């Protein structure tokens, strides 16, 4: 992995956070900014995990002349779903009844 792969993961993380929120059932009481930050962190973490454990496939897709691996994207979305779920649980735990 090169630095440009991690930079691309951060940009791609914007989309990953929103996808994770759509995949997760129910209403999450977290804002869009938190969702995007979780997506960006999950994209970087997913890239690292895929590189560390050699998780790659031969199935690629191209966006703006950068090639993405479906297996890596799956790891990134999985981490983002867990991150959004944890953030939603924390938001619910620290929200009072009158705030709802």
PDB file of C-alpha atoms in Angstrom:
ATOM      1  CA  UNK A   1       0.000   0.000   0.000  1.00  0.00           C
ATOM      2  CA  UNK A   2       1.153   3.471  -0.840  1.00  0.00           C
ATOM      3  CA  UNK A   3       0.212   6.826   0.670  1.00  0.00           C
ATOM      4  CA  UNK A   4      -2.093   7.518  -2.269  1.00  0.00           C
ATOM      5  CA  UNK A   5      -4.064   4.362  -1.411  1.00  0.00           C
ATOM      6  CA  UNK A   6      -4.748   5.718   2.066  1.00  0.00           C
ATOM      7  CA  UNK A   7      -5.683   9.145   0.685  1.00  0.00           C
ATOM      8  CA  UNK A   8      -8.088   7.498  -1.746  1.00  0.00           C
ATOM      9  CA  UNK A   9      -9.505   5.487   1.172  1.00  0.00           C
ATOM     10  CA  UNK A  10     -10.218   8.702   3.069  1.00  0.00           C
ATOM     11  CA  UNK A  11     -12.091  10.203   0.119  1.00  0.00           C
ATOM     12  CA  UNK A  12     -13.894   6.910  -0.487  1.00  0.00           C
ATOM     13  CA  UNK A  13     -14.704   6.858   3.230  1.00  0.00           C
ATOM     14  CA  UNK A  14     -17.191   9.654   2.729  1.00  0.00           C
ATOM     15  CA  UNK A  15     -19.326   7.232   0.753  1.00  0.00           C
ATOM     16  CA  UNK A  16     -18.569   4.256   3.002  1.00  0.00           C
ATOM     17  CA  UNK A  17     -19.962   6.023   6.082  1.00  0.00           C
ATOM     18  CA  UNK A  18     -23.242   6.772   4.349  1.00  0.00           C
ATOM     19  CA  UNK A  19     -23.468   3.197   2.978  1.00  0.00           C
ATOM     20  CA  UNK A  20     -22.846   1.790   6.456  1.00  0.00           C
ATOM     21  CA  UNK A  21     -25.638   3.898   7.837  1.00  0.00           C
ATOM     22  CA  UNK A  22     -28.001   2.681   5.119  1.00  0.00           C
ATOM     23  CA  UNK A  23     -27.040  -0.966   5.744  1.00  0.00           C
ATOM     24  CA  UNK A  24     -27.610  -0.688   9.486  1.00  0.00           C
ATOM     25  CA  UNK A  25     -31.322  -1.153  10.276  1.00  0.00           C
ATOM     26  CA  UNK A  26     -33.232   1.305  12.405  1.00  0.00           C
ATOM     27  CA  UNK A  27     -32.692   4.950  13.194  1.00  0.00           C
ATOM     28  CA  UNK A  28     -29.293   6.150  14.315  1.00  0.00           C
ATOM     29  CA  UNK A  29     -29.214   9.322  16.400  1.00  0.00           C
ATOM     30  CA  UNK A  30     -25.857  10.486  15.087  1.00  0.00           C
ATOM     31  CA  UNK A  31     -25.195  13.328  12.725  1.00  0.00           C
ATOM     32  CA  UNK A  32     -23.892  13.280   9.187  1.00  0.00           C
ATOM     33  CA  UNK A  33     -20.494  14.628  10.249  1.00  0.00           C
ATOM     34  CA  UNK A  34     -20.002  11.759  12.714  1.00  0.00           C
ATOM     35  CA  UNK A  35     -21.117   9.289  10.036  1.00  0.00           C
ATOM     36  CA  UNK A  36     -18.601  10.656   7.537  1.00  0.00           C
ATOM     37  CA  UNK A  37     -15.771  10.649  10.095  1.00  0.00           C
ATOM     38  CA  UNK A  38     -16.556   7.034  10.989  1.00  0.00           C
ATOM     39  CA  UNK A  39     -16.570   6.167   7.290  1.00  0.00           C
ATOM     40  CA  UNK A  40     -13.207   7.822   6.742  1.00  0.00           C
ATOM     41  CA  UNK A  41     -11.648   6.062   9.733  1.00  0.00           C
ATOM     42  CA  UNK A  42     -13.181   2.750   8.654  1.00  0.00           C
ATOM     43  CA  UNK A  43     -11.808   3.182   5.142  1.00  0.00           C
ATOM     44  CA  UNK A  44      -8.289   3.715   6.435  1.00  0.00           C
ATOM     45  CA  UNK A  45      -8.621   0.889   8.977  1.00  0.00           C
ATOM     46  CA  UNK A  46     -10.113  -1.425   6.343  1.00  0.00           C
ATOM     47  CA  UNK A  47      -7.261  -0.674   3.963  1.00  0.00           C
ATOM     48  CA  UNK A  48      -4.754  -1.461   6.696  1.00  0.00           C
ATOM     49  CA  UNK A  49      -6.555  -4.672   7.762  1.00  0.00           C
ATOM     50  CA  UNK A  50      -6.813  -5.882   4.153  1.00  0.00           C
ATOM     51  CA  UNK A  51      -3.133  -5.158   3.587  1.00  0.00           C
ATOM     52  CA  UNK A  52      -2.045  -6.700   6.893  1.00  0.00           C
ATOM     53  CA  UNK A  53      -4.038  -9.915   6.447  1.00  0.00           C
ATOM     54  CA  UNK A  54      -3.581 -10.018   2.653  1.00  0.00           C
ATOM     55  CA  UNK A  55      -7.302  -9.809   1.897  1.00  0.00           C
ATOM     56  CA  UNK A  56      -7.582  -9.129  -1.815  1.00  0.00           C
ATOM     57  CA  UNK A  57      -9.574 -10.380  -4.766  1.00  0.00           C
ATOM     58  CA  UNK A  58      -9.188 -10.297  -8.509  1.00  0.00           C
ATOM     59  CA  UNK A  59     -12.444  -8.362  -8.843  1.00  0.00           C
ATOM     60  CA  UNK A  60     -11.698  -4.665  -9.249  1.00  0.00           C
ATOM     61  CA  UNK A  61     -13.640  -1.577 -10.237  1.00  0.00           C
ATOM     62  CA  UNK A  62     -12.339   1.803 -11.334  1.00  0.00           C
ATOM     63  CA  UNK A  63     -13.451   5.240 -10.163  1.00  0.00           C
ATOM     64  CA  UNK A  64     -11.651   8.343 -11.396  1.00  0.00           C
ATOM     65  CA  UNK A  65      -8.701   6.294 -12.676  1.00  0.00           C
ATOM     66  CA  UNK A  66      -8.153   4.641  -9.278  1.00  0.00           C
ATOM     67  CA  UNK A  67      -8.752   0.905  -8.993  1.00  0.00           C
ATOM     68  CA  UNK A  68     -10.616  -0.482  -5.984  1.00  0.00           C
ATOM     69  CA  UNK A  69     -10.742  -4.077  -4.809  1.00  0.00           C
ATOM     70  CA  UNK A  70     -14.185  -5.400  -3.868  1.00  0.00           C
ATOM     71  CA  UNK A  71     -12.780  -7.445  -0.965  1.00  0.00           C
ATOM     72  CA  UNK A  72     -11.090  -4.387   0.529  1.00  0.00           C
ATOM     73  CA  UNK A  73     -14.278  -2.341   0.122  1.00  0.00           C
ATOM     74  CA  UNK A  74     -16.208  -5.120   1.883  1.00  0.00           C
ATOM     75  CA  UNK A  75     -13.813  -4.980   4.838  1.00  0.00           C
ATOM     76  CA  UNK A  76     -14.105  -1.190   4.933  1.00  0.00           C
ATOM     77  CA  UNK A  77     -17.914  -1.255   4.900  1.00  0.00           C
ATOM     78  CA  UNK A  78     -17.952  -3.957   7.591  1.00  0.00           C
ATOM     79  CA  UNK A  79     -15.772  -1.872   9.877  1.00  0.00           C
ATOM     80  CA  UNK A  80     -17.906   1.194   9.144  1.00  0.00           C
ATOM     81  CA  UNK A  81     -21.134  -0.651  10.009  1.00  0.00           C
ATOM     82  CA  UNK A  82     -19.671  -1.680  13.371  1.00  0.00           C
ATOM     83  CA  UNK A  83     -18.431   1.889  13.952  1.00  0.00           C
ATOM     84  CA  UNK A  84     -21.812   3.447  13.150  1.00  0.00           C
ATOM     85  CA  UNK A  85     -23.569   0.899  15.388  1.00  0.00           C
ATOM     86  CA  UNK A  86     -21.251   1.655  18.305  1.00  0.00           C
ATOM     87  CA  UNK A  87     -21.651   5.421  17.812  1.00  0.00           C
ATOM     88  CA  UNK A  88     -25.446   5.053  17.674  1.00  0.00           C
ATOM     89  CA  UNK A  89     -25.448   2.981  20.882  1.00  0.00           C
ATOM     90  CA  UNK A  90     -23.260   5.554  22.632  1.00  0.00           C
ATOM     91  CA  UNK A  91     -25.477   8.392  21.425  1.00  0.00           C
ATOM     92  CA  UNK A  92     -28.556   6.587  22.709  1.00  0.00           C
ATOM     93  CA  UNK A  93     -26.886   5.821  26.055  1.00  0.00           C
ATOM     94  CA  UNK A  94     -25.906   9.425  26.662  1.00  0.00           C
ATOM     95  CA  UNK A  95     -29.143  11.039  25.434  1.00  0.00           C
ATOM     96  CA  UNK A  96     -31.686  11.978  28.072  1.00  0.00           C
ATOM     97  CA  UNK A  97     -35.425  11.370  27.601  1.00  0.00           C
ATOM     98  CA  UNK A  98     -36.177  15.049  27.111  1.00  0.00           C
ATOM     99  CA  UNK A  99     -33.618  15.209  24.266  1.00  0.00           C
ATOM    100  CA  UNK A 100     -35.498  12.511  22.338  1.00  0.00           C
TER     101      UNK A 100
END
